[in-house]
CSV table of C-alpha atoms and ligand atoms in Angstrom, one decimal:
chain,number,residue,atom,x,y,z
A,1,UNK,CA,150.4,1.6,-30.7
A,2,UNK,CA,146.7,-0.6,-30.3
A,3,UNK,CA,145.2,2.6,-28.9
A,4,UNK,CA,144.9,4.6,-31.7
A,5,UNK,CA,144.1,2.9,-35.8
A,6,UNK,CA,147.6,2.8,-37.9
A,7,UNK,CA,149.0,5.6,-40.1
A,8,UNK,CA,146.2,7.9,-39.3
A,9,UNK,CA,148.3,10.9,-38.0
A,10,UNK,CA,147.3,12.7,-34.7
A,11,UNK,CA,145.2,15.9,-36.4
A,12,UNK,CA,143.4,13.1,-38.9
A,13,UNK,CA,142.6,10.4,-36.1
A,14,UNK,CA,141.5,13.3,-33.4
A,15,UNK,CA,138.9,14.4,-36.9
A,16,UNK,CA,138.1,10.6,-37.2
A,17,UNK,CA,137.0,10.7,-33.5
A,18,UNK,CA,135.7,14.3,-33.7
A,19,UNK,CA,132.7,13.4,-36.5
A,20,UNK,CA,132.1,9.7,-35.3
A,21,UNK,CA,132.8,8.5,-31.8
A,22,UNK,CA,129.8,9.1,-29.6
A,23,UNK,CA,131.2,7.4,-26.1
A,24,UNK,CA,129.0,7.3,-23.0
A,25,UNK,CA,130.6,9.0,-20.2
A,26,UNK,CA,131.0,6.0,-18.5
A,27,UNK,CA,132.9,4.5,-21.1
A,28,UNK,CA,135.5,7.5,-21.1
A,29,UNK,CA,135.7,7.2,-17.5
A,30,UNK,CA,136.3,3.3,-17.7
A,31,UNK,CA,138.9,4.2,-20.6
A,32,UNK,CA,141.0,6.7,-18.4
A,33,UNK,CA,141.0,5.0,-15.0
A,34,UNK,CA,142.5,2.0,-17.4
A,35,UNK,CA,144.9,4.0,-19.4
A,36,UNK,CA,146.8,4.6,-15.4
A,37,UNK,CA,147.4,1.4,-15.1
A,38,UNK,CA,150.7,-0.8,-16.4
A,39,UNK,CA,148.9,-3.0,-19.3
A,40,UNK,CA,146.8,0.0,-20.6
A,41,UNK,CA,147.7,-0.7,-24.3
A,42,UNK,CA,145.8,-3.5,-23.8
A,43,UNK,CA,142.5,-1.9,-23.5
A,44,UNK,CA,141.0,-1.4,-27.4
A,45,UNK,CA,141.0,1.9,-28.8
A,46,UNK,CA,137.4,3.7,-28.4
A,47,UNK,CA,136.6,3.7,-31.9
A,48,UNK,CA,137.2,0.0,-32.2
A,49,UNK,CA,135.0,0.1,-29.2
A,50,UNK,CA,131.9,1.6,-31.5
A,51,UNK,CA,132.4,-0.8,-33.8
A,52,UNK,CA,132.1,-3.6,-32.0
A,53,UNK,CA,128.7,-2.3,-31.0
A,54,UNK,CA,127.8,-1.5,-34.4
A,55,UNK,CA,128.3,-5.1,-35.4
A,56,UNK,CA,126.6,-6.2,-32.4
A,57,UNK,CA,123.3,-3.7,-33.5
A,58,UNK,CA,123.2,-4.8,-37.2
A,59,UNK,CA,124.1,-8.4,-36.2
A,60,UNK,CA,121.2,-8.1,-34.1
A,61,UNK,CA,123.6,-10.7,-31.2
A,62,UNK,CA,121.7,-12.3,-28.6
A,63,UNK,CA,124.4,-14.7,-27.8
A,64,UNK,CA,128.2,-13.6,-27.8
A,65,UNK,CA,131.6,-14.6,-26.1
A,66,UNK,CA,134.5,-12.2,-25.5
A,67,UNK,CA,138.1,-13.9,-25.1
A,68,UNK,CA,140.0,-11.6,-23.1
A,69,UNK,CA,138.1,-9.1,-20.5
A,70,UNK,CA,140.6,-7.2,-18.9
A,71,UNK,CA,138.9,-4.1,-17.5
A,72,UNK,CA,135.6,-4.8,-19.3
A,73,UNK,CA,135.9,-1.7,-22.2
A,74,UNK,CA,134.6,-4.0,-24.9
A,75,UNK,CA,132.9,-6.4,-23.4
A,76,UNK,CA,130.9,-2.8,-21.9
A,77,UNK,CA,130.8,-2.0,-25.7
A,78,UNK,CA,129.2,-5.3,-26.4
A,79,UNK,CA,126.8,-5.8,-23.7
A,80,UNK,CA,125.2,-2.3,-23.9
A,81,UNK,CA,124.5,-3.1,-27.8
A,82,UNK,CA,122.7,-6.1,-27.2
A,83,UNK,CA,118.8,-6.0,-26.5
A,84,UNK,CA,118.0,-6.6,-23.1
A,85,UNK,CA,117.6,-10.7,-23.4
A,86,UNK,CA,121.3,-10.7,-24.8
A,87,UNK,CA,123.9,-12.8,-23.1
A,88,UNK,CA,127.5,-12.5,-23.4
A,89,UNK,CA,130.3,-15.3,-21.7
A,90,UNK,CA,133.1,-12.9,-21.2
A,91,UNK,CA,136.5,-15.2,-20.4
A,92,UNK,CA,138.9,-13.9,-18.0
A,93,UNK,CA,141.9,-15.5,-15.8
A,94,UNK,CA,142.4,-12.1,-13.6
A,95,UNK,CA,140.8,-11.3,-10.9
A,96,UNK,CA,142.1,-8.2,-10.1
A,97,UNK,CA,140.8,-6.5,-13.8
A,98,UNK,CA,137.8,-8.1,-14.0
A,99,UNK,CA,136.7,-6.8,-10.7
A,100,UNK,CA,137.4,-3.6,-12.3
A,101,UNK,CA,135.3,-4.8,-15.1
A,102,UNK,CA,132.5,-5.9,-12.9
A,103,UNK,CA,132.2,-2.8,-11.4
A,104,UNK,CA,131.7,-1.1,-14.5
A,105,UNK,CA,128.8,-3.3,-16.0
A,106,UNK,CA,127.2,-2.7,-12.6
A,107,UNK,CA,127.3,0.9,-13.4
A,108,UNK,CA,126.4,0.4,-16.8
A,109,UNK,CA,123.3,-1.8,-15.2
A,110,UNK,CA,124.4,-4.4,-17.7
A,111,UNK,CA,126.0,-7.1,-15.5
A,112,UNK,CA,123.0,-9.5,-16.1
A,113,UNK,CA,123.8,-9.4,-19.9
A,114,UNK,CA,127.2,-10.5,-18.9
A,115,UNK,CA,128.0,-14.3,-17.6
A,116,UNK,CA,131.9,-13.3,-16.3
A,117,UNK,CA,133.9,-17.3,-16.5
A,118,UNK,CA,137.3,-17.0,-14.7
A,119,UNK,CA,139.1,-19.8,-15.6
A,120,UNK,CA,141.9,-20.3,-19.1
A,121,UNK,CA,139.3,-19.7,-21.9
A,122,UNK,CA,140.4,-22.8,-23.6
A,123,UNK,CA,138.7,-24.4,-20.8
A,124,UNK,CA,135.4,-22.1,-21.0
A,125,UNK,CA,135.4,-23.1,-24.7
A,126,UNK,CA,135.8,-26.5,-24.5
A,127,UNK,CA,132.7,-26.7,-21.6
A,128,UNK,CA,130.5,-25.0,-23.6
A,129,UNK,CA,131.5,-27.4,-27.0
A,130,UNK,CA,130.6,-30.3,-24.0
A,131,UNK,CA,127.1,-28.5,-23.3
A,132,UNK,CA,126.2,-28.7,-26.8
A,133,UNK,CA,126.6,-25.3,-27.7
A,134,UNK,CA,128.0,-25.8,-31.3
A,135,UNK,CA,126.6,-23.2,-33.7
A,136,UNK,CA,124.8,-21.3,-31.0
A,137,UNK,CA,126.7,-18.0,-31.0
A,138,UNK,CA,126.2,-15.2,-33.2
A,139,UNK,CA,129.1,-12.9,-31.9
A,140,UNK,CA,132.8,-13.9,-31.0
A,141,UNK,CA,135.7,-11.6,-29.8
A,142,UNK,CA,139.0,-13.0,-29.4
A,143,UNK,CA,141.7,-10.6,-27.5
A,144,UNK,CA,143.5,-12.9,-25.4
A,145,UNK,CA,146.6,-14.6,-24.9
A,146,UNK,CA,148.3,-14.4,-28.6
A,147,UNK,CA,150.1,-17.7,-28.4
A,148,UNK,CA,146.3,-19.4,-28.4
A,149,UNK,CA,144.7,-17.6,-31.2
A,150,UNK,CA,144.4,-20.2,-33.0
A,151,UNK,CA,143.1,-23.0,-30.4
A,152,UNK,CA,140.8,-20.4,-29.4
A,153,UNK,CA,139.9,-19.2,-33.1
A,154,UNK,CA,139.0,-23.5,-33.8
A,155,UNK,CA,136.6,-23.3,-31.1
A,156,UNK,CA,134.8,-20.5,-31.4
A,157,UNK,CA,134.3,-21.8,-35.3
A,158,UNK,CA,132.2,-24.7,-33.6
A,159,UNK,CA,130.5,-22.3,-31.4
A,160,UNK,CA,129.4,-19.8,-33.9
A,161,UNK,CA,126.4,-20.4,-35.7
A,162,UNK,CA,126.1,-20.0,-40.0
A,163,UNK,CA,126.1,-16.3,-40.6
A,164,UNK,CA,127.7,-15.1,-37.1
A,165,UNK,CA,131.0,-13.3,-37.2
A,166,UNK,CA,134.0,-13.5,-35.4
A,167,UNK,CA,136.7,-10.6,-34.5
A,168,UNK,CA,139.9,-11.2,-33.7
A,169,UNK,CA,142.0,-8.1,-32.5
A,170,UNK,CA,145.6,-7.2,-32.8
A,171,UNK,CA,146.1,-8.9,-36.1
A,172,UNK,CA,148.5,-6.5,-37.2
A,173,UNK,CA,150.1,-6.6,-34.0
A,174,UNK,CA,151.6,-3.2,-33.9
A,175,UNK,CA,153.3,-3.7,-37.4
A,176,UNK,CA,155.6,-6.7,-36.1
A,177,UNK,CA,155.0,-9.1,-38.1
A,178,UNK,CA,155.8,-7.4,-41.6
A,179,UNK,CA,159.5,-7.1,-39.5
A,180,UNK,CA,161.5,-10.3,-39.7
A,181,UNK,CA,164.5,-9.8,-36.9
A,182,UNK,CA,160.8,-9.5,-34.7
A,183,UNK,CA,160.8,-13.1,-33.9
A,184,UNK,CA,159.2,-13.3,-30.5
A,185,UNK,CA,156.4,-15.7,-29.4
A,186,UNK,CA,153.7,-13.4,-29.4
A,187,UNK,CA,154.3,-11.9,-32.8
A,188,UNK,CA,155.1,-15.7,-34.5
A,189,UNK,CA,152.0,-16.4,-33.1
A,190,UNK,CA,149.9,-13.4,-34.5
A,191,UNK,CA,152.0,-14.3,-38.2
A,192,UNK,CA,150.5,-18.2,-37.9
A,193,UNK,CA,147.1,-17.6,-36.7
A,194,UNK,CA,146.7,-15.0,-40.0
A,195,UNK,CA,148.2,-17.2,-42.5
A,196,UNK,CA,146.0,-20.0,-40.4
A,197,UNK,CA,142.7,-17.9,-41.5
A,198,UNK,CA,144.1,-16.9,-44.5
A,199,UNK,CA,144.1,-20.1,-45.8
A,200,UNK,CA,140.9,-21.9,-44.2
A,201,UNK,CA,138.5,-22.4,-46.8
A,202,UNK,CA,135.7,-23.2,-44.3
A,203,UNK,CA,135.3,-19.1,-43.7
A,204,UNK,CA,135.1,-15.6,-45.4
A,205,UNK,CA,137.3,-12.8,-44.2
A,206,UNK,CA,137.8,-9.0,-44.4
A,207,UNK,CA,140.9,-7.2,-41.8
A,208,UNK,CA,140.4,-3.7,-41.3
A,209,UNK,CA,142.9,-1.4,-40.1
A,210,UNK,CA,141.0,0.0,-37.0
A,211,UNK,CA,143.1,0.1,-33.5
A,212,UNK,CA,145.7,-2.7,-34.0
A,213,UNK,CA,143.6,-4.5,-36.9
A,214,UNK,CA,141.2,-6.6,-36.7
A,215,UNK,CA,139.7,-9.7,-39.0
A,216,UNK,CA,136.2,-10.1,-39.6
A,217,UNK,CA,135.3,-13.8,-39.9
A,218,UNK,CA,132.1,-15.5,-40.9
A,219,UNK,CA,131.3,-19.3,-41.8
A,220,UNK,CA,131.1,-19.8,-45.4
B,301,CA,CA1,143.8,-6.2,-28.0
């Protein structure tokens, strides 16, 4: 399951939660009103929420991109981190979620941090390589379509500037791809883009086991 971090059992994750997670009561609301609807394990679990805005705090980001809104959870967790000049490009293709989303930012008072780009990411990416913005970014999360991970993952390489991080989510996709007879497009595509990263010598890496796994990248 993405909502909760692997092998921690129920008692040990609820103590994880109990002596860390300090979640606004908006974000809880924003958390269960998702968690009714059909794609809820697609929203990130609430202590992968914190960490993305601990890493946007000790990063100090001005300048971030989300891949993959859905109902705005992280991208809430990102743009209430970020000082009040911060600006995050937050790439969508539905309508229906992110209006969901935008509701919440509005409630958060945030939706000025937050430049919301409906269109295929690839597309948003691509633009902002066109505007120049290579090496501008200090912040990207990728949680979108898992058959572009890697398309996405090369451009946000360009984007990022030297000592920015990128986080990709669901790299351990549930425990799929340690299971060959799973040979479904999504989790092929989760088993490339690792070995992809695994082996690019342009970047340093850590995964951590928090939700469905993420990777930690940063330009060498
Ligand atoms: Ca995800």
């Amino acid at each position: 399951m993405s909502r909760q971090s692997l092998q921690l059992d129920d008692q040990v994750y609820d103590y994880l939660l109990s002596i860390s997670l300090h979640e606004s009561d908006l974000l809880k609301k924003l958390r269960n009103e998702t968690a009714e609807l059909p794609l809820a394990r697609m929203q990130i679990a609430p202590e992968q929420g914190q960490f993305l805005s601990f890493l946007i705090k000790v990063l100090n980001v001005k300048n971030a991109i989300e891949i993959g809104v859905f109902t705005g959870y992280s991208s809430l967790c990102i743009a209430m981190a970020m000082a009040d000049n911060g600006k995050l490009i937050a790439c969508d293709i539905d309508e229906k979620y992110t209006n969901l989303a935008q509701s919440y930012w509005s409630k958060a008072g945030v939706e000025k941090k937050i430049d919301l780009r409906l269109a295929p990411a690839i597309e948003t990416l691509d633009k902002l390589i066109d505007e120049n913005k290579t090496g501008f970014y200090d912040f990207v999360f990728i949680d979108a379509h898992k058959p572009e991970y890697i398309d996405y993952y090369e451009r946000s390489l360009k984007l990022l500037k030297t000592g920015g991080v990128i986080a990709v989510d669901n790299v351990l996709w549930d425990g799929n791809p340690v299971n060959p007879e799973k040979q479904d497009e999504d989790t092929n595509a989760i088993r490339a883009f690792n070995e992809h990263v695994f082996q690019d010598k342009r970047v340093f890496i850590s995964t951590i086991p928090v939700g469905d796994g993420v990777t930690l990248v940063t330009k060498n």
